[in-house]
Short mmCIF file of C-alpha atoms in Angstrom, two decimals:
data_model
loop_
_atom_site.label_atom_id
_atom_site.label_comp_id
_atom_site.label_asym_id
_atom_site.label_seq_id
_atom_site.Cartn_x
_atom_site.Cartn_y
_atom_site.Cartn_z
CA MET T 1 -8.65 -11.24 21.78
CA ILE T 2 -6.38 -12.71 19.11
CA ILE T 3 -5.75 -11.25 15.62
CA PRO T 4 -6.21 -12.94 13.24
CA THR T 5 -9.27 -14.54 14.81
CA PRO T 6 -8.72 -18.29 15.22
CA HIS T 7 -11.15 -20.64 13.55
CA ARG T 8 -12.04 -22.24 16.86
CA ILE T 9 -11.32 -20.92 20.33
CA VAL T 10 -12.89 -22.14 23.58
CA SER T 11 -12.23 -20.33 26.84
CA ALA T 12 -11.89 -22.18 30.14
CA PRO T 13 -11.58 -21.13 33.78
CA GLY T 14 -8.20 -20.55 35.37
CA ARG T 15 -4.79 -19.21 34.36
CA PHE T 16 -1.32 -20.58 33.71
CA THR T 17 1.58 -18.70 35.29
CA LEU T 18 4.89 -18.13 33.54
CA ASP T 19 7.76 -17.37 35.91
CA ARG T 20 11.47 -18.04 36.30
CA THR T 21 10.85 -21.70 37.08
CA THR T 22 8.85 -22.36 33.90
CA ALA T 23 10.65 -24.73 31.55
CA VAL T 24 9.99 -25.72 27.95
CA HIS T 25 10.19 -29.15 26.36
CA ALA T 26 10.54 -28.93 22.58
CA PRO T 27 12.01 -32.10 21.09
CA GLY T 28 13.41 -32.36 17.58
CA ALA T 29 11.90 -30.03 15.00
CA ALA T 30 10.00 -28.14 17.68
CA ALA T 31 13.22 -26.65 19.07
CA ALA T 32 13.12 -23.76 16.58
CA ALA T 33 9.74 -22.63 17.92
CA ALA T 34 11.00 -22.77 21.52
CA ASP T 35 14.02 -20.68 20.54
CA LEU T 36 11.70 -18.14 18.96
CA LEU T 37 9.56 -17.99 22.09
CA ARG T 38 12.63 -17.22 24.20
CA THR T 39 13.84 -14.61 21.71
CA LEU T 40 10.48 -12.86 21.67
CA LEU T 41 9.70 -12.92 25.39
CA ARG T 42 13.11 -12.39 26.97
CA PRO T 43 13.42 -8.61 26.30
CA ALA T 44 10.27 -7.79 28.29
CA THR T 45 10.00 -10.67 30.75
CA GLY T 46 13.59 -11.73 31.34
CA LEU T 47 12.31 -15.28 31.71
CA PRO T 48 14.89 -17.97 30.83
CA LEU T 49 12.25 -20.55 29.76
CA ALA T 50 14.96 -23.15 30.13
CA PRO T 51 14.80 -26.41 28.18
CA SER T 52 13.77 -29.44 30.22
CA PRO T 53 12.08 -32.77 29.44
CA ASP T 54 9.82 -32.09 32.41
CA GLY T 55 8.81 -28.61 31.23
CA ALA T 56 5.24 -27.49 31.80
CA VAL T 57 5.32 -25.93 28.33
CA LEU T 58 5.42 -28.54 25.58
CA PHE T 59 5.93 -27.86 21.86
CA ALA T 60 5.67 -30.83 19.53
CA VAL T 61 5.63 -31.51 15.79
CA ASP T 62 3.28 -34.32 14.81
CA PRO T 63 3.10 -34.92 11.03
CA ALA T 64 -0.07 -36.96 11.57
CA LEU T 65 -1.89 -33.66 12.15
CA THR T 66 -1.35 -32.56 8.54
CA ALA T 67 -4.73 -33.84 7.35
CA GLY T 68 -6.60 -31.73 9.86
CA LEU T 69 -4.37 -28.69 10.26
CA GLY T 70 -2.27 -28.41 7.12
CA PRO T 71 1.34 -27.20 7.22
CA GLU T 72 0.58 -23.94 9.06
CA GLY T 73 -2.17 -24.97 11.48
CA TYR T 74 -1.72 -25.56 15.20
CA ARG T 75 -3.50 -26.74 18.34
CA LEU T 76 -2.94 -24.80 21.53
CA SER T 77 -4.16 -25.83 24.96
CA VAL T 78 -3.60 -23.76 28.10
CA THR T 79 -4.62 -25.21 31.46
CA PRO T 80 -3.58 -24.13 34.96
CA ALA T 81 -0.96 -26.87 34.92
CA ALA T 82 0.47 -26.81 31.39
CA VAL T 83 0.71 -25.26 27.96
CA ARG T 84 0.58 -27.67 25.00
CA LEU T 85 1.27 -26.53 21.44
CA HIS T 86 1.11 -29.12 18.64
CA ALA T 87 1.40 -28.71 14.86
CA ALA T 88 2.02 -30.81 11.80
CA ALA T 89 5.10 -28.77 10.90
CA THR T 90 7.38 -26.12 12.35
CA ALA T 91 5.47 -23.36 10.54
CA GLY T 92 2.38 -24.13 12.60
CA LEU T 93 4.35 -23.99 15.84
CA LEU T 94 5.72 -20.58 14.87
CA HIS T 95 2.16 -19.28 14.41
CA GLY T 96 1.19 -20.80 17.74
CA VAL T 97 4.07 -18.98 19.44
CA GLN T 98 2.77 -15.66 18.10
CA ARG T 99 -0.73 -16.41 19.44
CA LEU T 100 0.78 -17.21 22.83
CA ARG T 101 2.37 -13.76 22.79
CA GLN T 102 -1.03 -12.19 22.21
CA LEU T 103 -2.44 -13.99 25.25
CA LEU T 104 0.05 -12.21 27.50
CA PRO T 105 -0.38 -8.59 28.66
CA ALA T 106 0.62 -5.98 26.10
CA GLN T 107 3.77 -5.19 28.09
CA ALA T 108 5.17 -8.57 27.04
CA LEU T 109 5.58 -7.17 23.52
CA LEU T 110 8.00 -4.48 24.65
CA ASP T 111 11.68 -4.62 23.78
CA ARG T 112 12.69 -3.46 27.26
CA PRO T 113 12.36 -5.12 30.69
CA ALA T 114 9.04 -4.86 32.47
CA PRO T 115 8.84 -4.99 36.29
CA ASP T 116 6.65 -8.09 36.41
CA VAL T 117 8.28 -11.41 37.23
CA ARG T 118 5.11 -13.50 36.81
CA TRP T 119 3.07 -13.53 33.64
CA GLU T 120 -0.33 -15.15 33.27
CA LEU T 121 -1.98 -16.83 30.32
CA PRO T 122 -5.76 -17.38 30.24
CA CYS T 123 -6.85 -20.98 29.96
CA LEU T 124 -8.32 -21.94 26.60
CA THR T 125 -8.16 -24.30 23.67
CA VAL T 126 -7.44 -23.09 20.13
CA THR T 127 -7.65 -25.13 16.94
CA ASP T 128 -6.57 -23.02 14.01
CA ARG T 129 -5.30 -23.02 10.46
CA PRO T 130 -5.08 -20.33 7.76
CA ARG T 131 -7.48 -20.41 4.84
CA TYR T 132 -4.86 -19.25 2.33
CA PRO T 133 -1.15 -20.04 1.98
CA TRP T 134 -0.17 -16.52 0.74
CA ARG T 135 -0.78 -13.76 3.27
CA GLY T 136 1.47 -10.87 2.51
CA LEU T 137 2.64 -7.30 2.45
CA MET T 138 4.34 -5.63 -0.50
CA LEU T 139 6.78 -2.98 0.68
CA ASP T 140 8.08 -0.55 -1.95
CA VAL T 141 11.68 0.30 -1.05
CA ALA T 142 12.45 1.65 -4.53
CA ARG T 143 10.55 4.95 -4.37
CA HIS T 144 11.85 5.59 -0.84
CA PHE T 145 14.65 3.51 0.61
CA LEU T 146 13.91 2.03 4.03
CA PRO T 147 16.77 0.77 6.25
CA VAL T 148 17.25 -2.94 6.78
CA ALA T 149 16.48 -2.57 10.49
CA HIS T 150 12.98 -1.46 9.54
CA LEU T 151 12.62 -4.52 7.31
CA HIS T 152 13.49 -6.75 10.26
CA ARG T 153 10.90 -4.96 12.39
CA THR T 154 8.35 -5.34 9.59
CA VAL T 155 9.00 -9.09 9.54
CA ASP T 156 8.37 -9.23 13.30
CA LEU T 157 5.05 -7.46 12.87
CA LEU T 158 3.97 -9.63 9.95
CA ALA T 159 4.68 -12.76 11.96
CA LEU T 160 2.78 -11.40 14.97
CA HIS T 161 -0.30 -11.05 12.74
CA GLY T 162 -0.07 -14.40 10.95
CA LEU T 163 1.23 -12.91 7.69
CA ASN T 164 3.87 -15.00 5.97
CA VAL T 165 5.12 -13.11 2.90
CA LEU T 166 7.22 -9.94 2.71
CA HIS T 167 7.24 -8.92 -0.95
CA LEU T 168 10.09 -6.45 -1.52
CA HIS T 169 9.68 -4.08 -4.48
CA LEU T 170 13.43 -3.58 -4.99
CA THR T 171 13.61 -1.68 -8.28
CA ASP T 172 11.68 0.96 -10.16
CA ASP T 173 12.17 4.10 -12.24
CA GLN T 174 13.17 6.07 -9.15
CA GLY T 175 15.75 3.71 -7.65
CA TRP T 176 17.53 0.35 -7.76
CA ARG T 177 18.17 -1.10 -4.29
CA MET T 178 19.81 -4.54 -4.76
CA PRO T 179 23.48 -4.94 -5.74
CA VAL T 180 24.19 -7.06 -8.80
CA TYR T 181 27.86 -7.97 -9.08
CA ALA T 182 27.67 -8.37 -12.85
CA TYR T 183 26.27 -4.82 -13.17
CA PRO T 184 27.80 -2.61 -10.45
CA ARG T 185 26.42 0.64 -11.88
CA LEU T 186 22.89 -0.45 -10.97
CA THR T 187 23.55 0.67 -7.40
CA ALA T 188 26.48 3.02 -8.05
CA VAL T 189 24.30 5.10 -10.38
CA GLY T 190 20.77 3.71 -10.26
CA SER T 191 20.29 3.89 -6.49
CA VAL T 192 20.40 7.71 -6.25
CA ARG T 193 18.05 10.28 -7.75
CA ALA T 194 18.79 13.99 -7.77
CA ARG T 195 15.54 15.08 -6.16
CA THR T 196 12.11 13.86 -5.17
CA MET T 197 8.70 15.04 -6.30
CA THR T 198 6.76 16.39 -3.32
CA GLY T 199 3.37 16.50 -5.02
CA ARG T 200 1.38 14.00 -7.02
CA ALA T 201 2.41 12.97 -10.52
CA GLY T 202 2.52 15.99 -12.81
CA SER T 203 2.55 18.51 -9.96
CA GLY T 204 5.97 19.90 -10.86
CA ARG T 205 6.83 20.29 -7.16
CA PHE T 206 10.16 18.90 -5.97
CA ASP T 207 12.51 19.10 -3.04
CA ASP T 208 16.20 19.85 -3.62
CA ARG T 209 17.74 16.84 -1.89
CA PRO T 210 19.22 13.71 -3.49
CA HIS T 211 17.63 10.50 -2.27
CA GLY T 212 19.28 7.10 -2.37
CA GLY T 213 20.25 3.88 -0.71
CA ALA T 214 20.95 0.26 -1.45
CA TYR T 215 21.19 -2.93 0.55
CA THR T 216 24.20 -5.20 0.61
CA LYS T 217 23.80 -8.83 -0.30
CA ALA T 218 24.82 -9.71 3.26
CA GLU T 219 21.97 -7.56 4.59
CA LEU T 220 19.46 -9.19 2.25
CA ARG T 221 20.64 -12.70 3.10
CA GLY T 222 20.44 -11.80 6.78
CA LEU T 223 16.88 -10.57 6.26
CA VAL T 224 15.95 -13.83 4.54
CA ARG T 225 17.32 -15.85 7.46
CA TYR T 226 15.65 -13.63 10.05
CA ALA T 227 12.32 -13.92 8.26
CA ALA T 228 12.57 -17.70 7.87
CA GLU T 229 13.10 -18.09 11.61
CA ARG T 230 9.71 -16.37 12.03
CA GLY T 231 7.87 -18.25 9.31
CA VAL T 232 8.02 -15.43 6.75
CA THR T 233 9.20 -15.78 3.14
CA VAL T 234 10.85 -12.81 1.42
CA VAL T 235 9.73 -12.55 -2.21
CA PRO T 236 11.93 -10.25 -4.34
CA GLU T 237 10.60 -8.10 -7.16
CA ILE T 238 12.74 -6.84 -10.05
CA GLU T 239 10.58 -4.72 -12.38
CA MET T 240 10.70 -5.40 -16.12
CA PRO T 241 10.34 -4.52 -18.92
CA GLY T 242 8.79 -1.23 -17.74
CA HIS T 243 9.52 0.71 -14.54
CA ALA T 244 13.18 0.34 -15.53
CA ARG T 245 14.44 3.94 -15.79
CA ALA T 246 16.97 3.51 -12.95
CA ALA T 247 18.53 0.54 -14.79
CA LEU T 248 18.59 2.53 -18.04
CA ALA T 249 20.30 5.43 -16.28
CA ALA T 250 23.04 3.01 -15.25
CA TYR T 251 23.26 1.13 -18.58
CA PRO T 252 21.77 3.08 -21.52
CA ARG T 253 22.60 0.26 -23.93
CA LEU T 254 19.81 -1.80 -22.40
CA GLY T 255 17.20 0.57 -23.79
CA ASN T 256 15.70 1.27 -27.18
CA ARG T 257 17.95 4.24 -27.89
CA PRO T 258 21.41 3.23 -26.63
CA GLU T 259 22.93 6.61 -27.50
CA ARG T 260 20.59 8.46 -25.12
CA ARG T 261 21.69 9.32 -21.57
CA LEU T 262 18.98 9.27 -18.93
CA ASP T 263 18.95 10.15 -15.27
CA VAL T 264 17.24 8.23 -12.49
CA TRP T 265 13.66 9.42 -12.76
CA THR T 266 12.48 12.08 -10.33
CA GLU T 267 8.83 12.04 -11.36
CA TRP T 268 5.97 9.88 -10.13
CA GLY T 269 3.65 8.04 -12.47
CA VAL T 270 4.44 5.79 -15.45
CA CYS T 271 7.70 6.46 -17.27
CA GLU T 272 7.76 5.91 -21.04
CA ASN T 273 11.32 4.50 -21.02
CA VAL T 274 11.40 0.69 -21.06
CA LEU T 275 13.97 -2.03 -21.61
CA GLY T 276 14.79 -2.99 -25.16
CA VAL T 277 13.92 -6.39 -26.57
CA HIS T 278 17.34 -7.15 -28.03
CA ASP T 279 19.54 -10.01 -26.88
CA GLU T 280 21.68 -7.88 -24.57
CA ALA T 281 18.63 -6.66 -22.65
CA LEU T 282 17.35 -10.22 -22.27
CA ALA T 283 20.78 -11.40 -21.11
CA PHE T 284 20.82 -8.57 -18.56
CA CYS T 285 17.49 -9.72 -17.13
CA THR T 286 18.53 -13.33 -16.80
CA GLU T 287 21.90 -12.45 -15.23
CA VAL T 288 20.20 -10.17 -12.72
CA LEU T 289 17.67 -12.85 -11.88
CA ASP T 290 20.45 -15.41 -11.40
CA GLU T 291 21.92 -13.20 -8.67
CA VAL T 292 18.46 -12.59 -7.22
CA MET T 293 17.83 -16.33 -6.99
CA ASP T 294 21.19 -16.78 -5.30
CA VAL T 295 20.18 -14.36 -2.51
CA PHE T 296 16.48 -15.19 -2.20
CA PRO T 297 15.47 -18.87 -1.91
CA SER T 298 11.78 -18.00 -2.26
CA PRO T 299 9.92 -20.30 -4.66
CA TYR T 300 8.42 -17.14 -6.19
CA VAL T 301 10.19 -14.27 -7.97
CA HIS T 302 8.18 -11.21 -8.98
CA LEU T 303 8.87 -9.62 -12.36
CA GLY T 304 6.58 -6.60 -12.08
CA GLY T 305 5.37 -6.66 -15.64
CA ASP T 306 2.59 -4.06 -15.66
CA GLU T 307 2.36 -0.43 -16.79
CA CYS T 308 4.68 -0.98 -19.73
CA PRO T 309 4.28 1.72 -22.41
CA THR T 310 5.08 0.36 -25.85
CA ALA T 311 5.72 3.64 -27.73
CA GLU T 312 9.49 3.12 -27.70
CA TRP T 313 9.13 -0.37 -29.19
CA GLU T 314 6.80 0.93 -31.86
CA ALA T 315 9.38 3.58 -32.80
CA ALA T 316 12.59 1.51 -32.50
CA PRO T 317 13.68 -0.31 -35.70
CA SER T 318 15.24 -3.09 -33.63
CA ALA T 319 11.99 -3.74 -31.77
CA ARG T 320 9.88 -3.64 -34.92
CA ARG T 321 12.32 -6.06 -36.52
CA ARG T 322 12.13 -8.40 -33.51
CA ALA T 323 8.32 -8.37 -33.63
CA ALA T 324 8.37 -9.20 -37.35
CA GLU T 325 10.87 -12.04 -36.85
CA LEU T 326 8.60 -13.52 -34.19
CA GLY T 327 5.51 -13.20 -36.36
CA LEU T 328 3.82 -10.88 -33.87
CA ALA T 329 0.99 -8.67 -35.06
CA SER T 330 2.46 -5.54 -33.47
CA PRO T 331 5.41 -4.40 -31.32
CA LYS T 332 2.87 -4.15 -28.51
CA ASP T 333 2.81 -7.95 -28.41
CA LEU T 334 6.48 -7.92 -27.42
CA HIS T 335 5.31 -7.28 -23.86
CA GLY T 336 3.92 -10.76 -23.37
CA TRP T 337 6.76 -12.33 -25.34
CA PHE T 338 9.38 -10.59 -23.16
CA LEU T 339 7.78 -11.72 -19.90
CA GLY T 340 7.37 -15.24 -21.24
CA ARG T 341 11.07 -15.44 -22.14
CA VAL T 342 12.24 -14.21 -18.75
CA GLY T 343 9.64 -16.24 -16.90
CA THR T 344 10.83 -19.38 -18.66
CA HIS T 345 14.30 -18.73 -17.27
CA LEU T 346 12.87 -18.73 -13.75
CA LEU T 347 10.84 -21.88 -14.40
CA GLU T 348 13.95 -23.66 -15.67
CA HIS T 349 15.56 -22.88 -12.31
CA GLY T 350 12.64 -24.22 -10.32
CA ARG T 351 11.07 -20.85 -9.47
CA ARG T 352 7.57 -19.51 -10.16
CA PRO T 353 7.35 -16.12 -11.91
CA VAL T 354 4.84 -13.60 -10.57
CA CYS T 355 3.42 -10.57 -12.40
CA TRP T 356 0.98 -7.79 -11.66
CA ALA T 357 -2.28 -8.12 -13.61
CA GLU T 358 -3.10 -4.56 -14.62
CA ASP T 359 -6.40 -5.27 -16.35
CA SER T 360 -8.08 -7.71 -18.68
CA SER T 361 -5.64 -6.69 -21.44
CA THR T 362 -2.65 -8.04 -19.49
CA PRO T 363 -0.54 -9.86 -22.07
CA ALA T 364 -0.98 -13.58 -22.52
CA LEU T 365 1.40 -15.41 -20.22
CA PRO T 366 2.20 -19.07 -19.68
CA PRO T 367 -0.16 -20.58 -17.10
CA GLU T 368 2.79 -21.20 -14.77
CA PHE T 369 2.83 -17.47 -13.98
CA THR T 370 1.15 -16.41 -10.76
CA VAL T 371 -0.62 -13.08 -11.16
CA MET T 372 -1.63 -10.31 -8.78
CA PRO T 373 -4.73 -8.44 -10.00
CA TRP T 374 -4.64 -4.92 -8.60
CA ARG T 375 -7.18 -2.85 -10.51
CA ASP T 376 -10.28 -4.95 -10.05
CA ALA T 377 -11.18 -8.28 -8.47
CA ASP T 378 -12.80 -9.49 -11.68
CA HIS T 379 -9.42 -9.29 -13.41
CA GLY T 380 -8.44 -11.99 -10.98
CA LEU T 381 -11.32 -14.09 -12.23
CA ASP T 382 -10.13 -13.57 -15.80
CA ALA T 383 -6.64 -14.72 -14.82
CA ALA T 384 -7.96 -17.77 -12.96
CA ARG T 385 -9.99 -18.77 -16.01
CA ARG T 386 -6.78 -18.58 -18.06
CA GLY T 387 -5.22 -21.11 -15.68
CA HIS T 388 -3.18 -18.81 -13.43
CA ASP T 389 -2.85 -19.00 -9.67
CA ILE T 390 -3.70 -15.60 -8.22
CA VAL T 391 -2.90 -13.47 -5.20
CA MET T 392 -5.61 -10.88 -4.73
CA ALA T 393 -4.42 -7.27 -4.45
CA PRO T 394 -7.30 -4.98 -5.60
CA TYR T 395 -6.31 -1.41 -4.82
CA ARG T 396 -9.63 -0.37 -3.27
CA ALA T 397 -9.05 -2.84 -0.43
CA THR T 398 -5.28 -3.42 -0.26
CA TYR T 399 -3.42 -0.22 -1.21
CA LEU T 400 -2.51 1.14 2.20
CA ASP T 401 -0.73 4.19 0.77
CA TYR T 402 -4.22 5.49 -0.04
CA PRO T 403 -5.84 7.68 2.62
CA ALA T 404 -7.47 5.87 5.51
CA SER T 405 -10.23 8.46 5.75
CA ASP T 406 -11.48 11.58 4.02
CA GLY T 407 -10.57 13.72 7.02
CA PRO T 408 -8.32 16.80 6.77
CA GLY T 409 -5.55 15.20 8.82
CA GLU T 410 -4.70 12.54 6.28
CA PRO T 411 -1.19 12.73 4.79
CA LEU T 412 -0.65 13.16 1.06
CA GLY T 413 -1.44 10.03 -0.93
CA GLN T 414 -2.65 8.87 -4.28
CA GLU T 415 -5.83 10.42 -5.59
CA GLY T 416 -8.80 8.10 -5.65
CA ALA T 417 -10.67 5.90 -3.28
CA VAL T 418 -10.39 6.10 0.48
CA VAL T 419 -9.21 2.73 1.79
CA ASP T 420 -10.49 2.70 5.34
CA LEU T 421 -10.40 -0.09 7.88
CA ARG T 422 -13.83 -1.36 6.85
CA ALA T 423 -12.80 -1.44 3.16
CA VAL T 424 -9.76 -3.57 3.96
CA HIS T 425 -11.84 -5.93 6.07
CA GLY T 426 -14.34 -6.16 3.23
CA LEU T 427 -11.79 -7.86 0.97
CA ASP T 428 -12.97 -11.27 -0.16
CA PRO T 429 -10.02 -13.11 -1.72
CA ALA T 430 -12.28 -15.68 -3.40
CA PRO T 431 -15.73 -14.15 -3.96
CA ALA T 432 -18.64 -16.55 -3.60
CA HIS T 433 -20.01 -15.75 -7.07
CA TRP T 434 -16.85 -17.09 -8.73
CA PRO T 435 -16.99 -20.65 -10.03
CA GLU T 436 -15.36 -23.19 -7.75
CA GLU T 437 -12.50 -23.91 -10.15
CA ALA T 438 -11.56 -20.20 -10.13
CA ARG T 439 -11.83 -19.96 -6.34
CA ALA T 440 -9.44 -22.90 -6.08
CA ARG T 441 -6.83 -20.81 -7.94
CA VAL T 442 -6.68 -18.17 -5.18
CA LEU T 443 -3.45 -18.45 -3.20
CA GLY T 444 -4.37 -15.61 -0.88
CA ALA T 445 -4.22 -11.85 -0.52
CA GLN T 446 -1.65 -9.14 -0.04
CA ALA T 447 -1.53 -5.52 1.13
CA GLN T 448 0.56 -2.97 -0.77
CA LEU T 449 2.49 0.03 0.53
CA TRP T 450 3.76 2.13 -2.35
CA THR T 451 6.11 4.79 -1.01
CA GLU T 452 5.90 7.85 -3.24
CA PHE T 453 4.65 9.73 -0.17
CA VAL T 454 6.15 7.49 2.51
CA ALA T 455 9.55 8.97 3.23
CA ASP T 456 10.53 7.07 6.36
CA ALA T 457 9.75 4.18 8.67
CA ALA T 458 7.47 6.21 10.94
CA GLU T 459 5.26 7.15 8.01
CA ALA T 460 5.21 3.54 6.85
CA ASP T 461 3.86 2.51 10.26
CA ARG T 462 1.25 5.26 10.13
CA ARG T 463 -0.06 4.02 6.81
CA LEU T 464 -0.04 0.33 7.68
CA TYR T 465 -1.63 0.14 11.12
CA PRO T 466 -4.20 -0.82 12.11
CA ARG T 467 -5.36 -1.50 8.53
CA LEU T 468 -2.83 -4.30 8.07
CA CYS T 469 -4.53 -6.07 10.99
CA ALA T 470 -7.72 -6.23 8.93
CA LEU T 471 -5.85 -7.63 5.92
CA ALA T 472 -4.29 -10.27 8.16
CA GLU T 473 -7.74 -11.24 9.39
CA ARG T 474 -9.17 -11.61 5.88
CA ALA T 475 -6.22 -13.60 4.57
CA TRP T 476 -6.20 -15.98 7.55
CA ASN T 477 -9.87 -16.35 8.40
CA PRO T 478 -12.22 -14.69 5.90
CA ASP T 479 -15.21 -16.18 7.72
CA ALA T 480 -14.62 -13.83 10.68
CA GLU T 481 -17.23 -11.08 10.49
CA TRP T 482 -16.79 -7.36 11.03
CA PRO T 483 -18.30 -7.13 14.56
CA ALA T 484 -16.00 -9.88 15.81
CA PHE T 485 -13.00 -8.15 14.23
CA GLU T 486 -13.97 -4.81 15.78
CA GLN T 487 -14.13 -6.44 19.18
CA ALA T 488 -10.80 -8.21 18.66
CA LEU T 489 -9.16 -4.99 17.50
CA THR T 490 -10.31 -3.21 20.65
CA GLY T 491 -8.35 -5.73 22.67
CA HIS T 492 -5.44 -5.57 20.23
CA ARG T 493 -4.96 -1.79 20.31
CA PRO T 494 -2.93 -1.85 23.57
CA ARG T 495 -0.54 -4.27 21.88
CA LEU T 496 -0.15 -1.92 18.91
CA ALA T 497 0.47 0.95 21.31
CA ALA T 498 3.07 -1.08 23.23
CA LEU T 499 4.86 -1.64 19.92
CA GLY T 500 4.81 2.07 19.13
CA LEU T 501 2.30 1.63 16.33
CA PRO T 502 -0.76 3.71 15.49
CA SER T 503 -3.69 1.99 17.16
CA ALA T 504 -6.62 4.06 15.86
CA PHE T 505 -7.59 6.59 13.24
#
């Protein structure tokens, strides 16, 4: 069975055999998909899948299919004599390649040679397209740094499951992971904290080891290219104006008390230290974002924007003065003003700003902002009614750092709701009770992996799988019901195991 479940799949008798004589014909824009197929299958199968105009495997781009399939849909036909994969655009072919992989035995997913020299595909016809254009995973590399090799592997796994956005949470109070040439201390100072809290926020329990790491721009550009070849967009996130303690440790003058020296935060939770609202702080944000846009071509740039305490603004004469000059009722209103200023800079450069929507009190933002409601689905409805596009991220269905069960074997995580496989599959990105105009604002859904308690790649895998499979299902085909997903996951578990991933709880 295929995950995510295709919208229409019809089985047929017979099988198509892939062997060393199988050739691929992929003219024009389809060549990228054929190259991906070779890249993905060669480690396990060793098959050359040589290019030939007479190849039994045909990949073709046909723009006339756009009306029926959209830019990411595809049509796949497997008969005993041929494999035919058609799409309106290259993105659809890339998805079709990943579904072809899932039709092969699980061993074909391995990164080492398997003994078989003949591989069989079941005969069928698939007509498929995703319901939503945004199907993502947010990976927090600020709380715990994860090596770039793991990010590449994560991209591979997203693409396998029809997910097309890797949202990188690159900065927070506990670490800054992207170099900015205009501000070298962001990584020289802000990328390393002295210790790490080993309990939940407020526990007072720490280890005694520094933790740090930062990517190079070459690594990040390489990741962007690698992801694009697999149909995945990398969306960067630079937190502001809160969650900025690492930046303030590097450059105290950006804060509300420039004379104060701070360290990179070693606590969990919400830090009271936030960026100032003076001109230098605003210039810092726009200069950082200029370098971010130079590395990441994504049409979206995430600004964080939530959990911003305003006590420092209320106490700082400069912030109170700024609020008065702007005619704001209170320094608290500087939150929305700040995000609007920085968001305008992105819009002027042809990018769409994205923010978290904490609750219904999220500051008023220009309608061009895309928002991610994370506390409650109805906050998404509020945002849609205000004219925002939304990506659904309610924590009770998408926060995969939360425990997957209430059993004693679960690793340490945030206190609160259990987010089990059924809860993830229960996510409805556009609930039926919403008015149609609000439902039309839903771009899709996204899983989140915050890494306070995820110290390495192995733990990240443990938290994500198989729950991310359920998120992929709901973001691609929300009409697929739970029994069908359970059945599909049973067939998918050997693939997860072949990839070294947790396949069951």
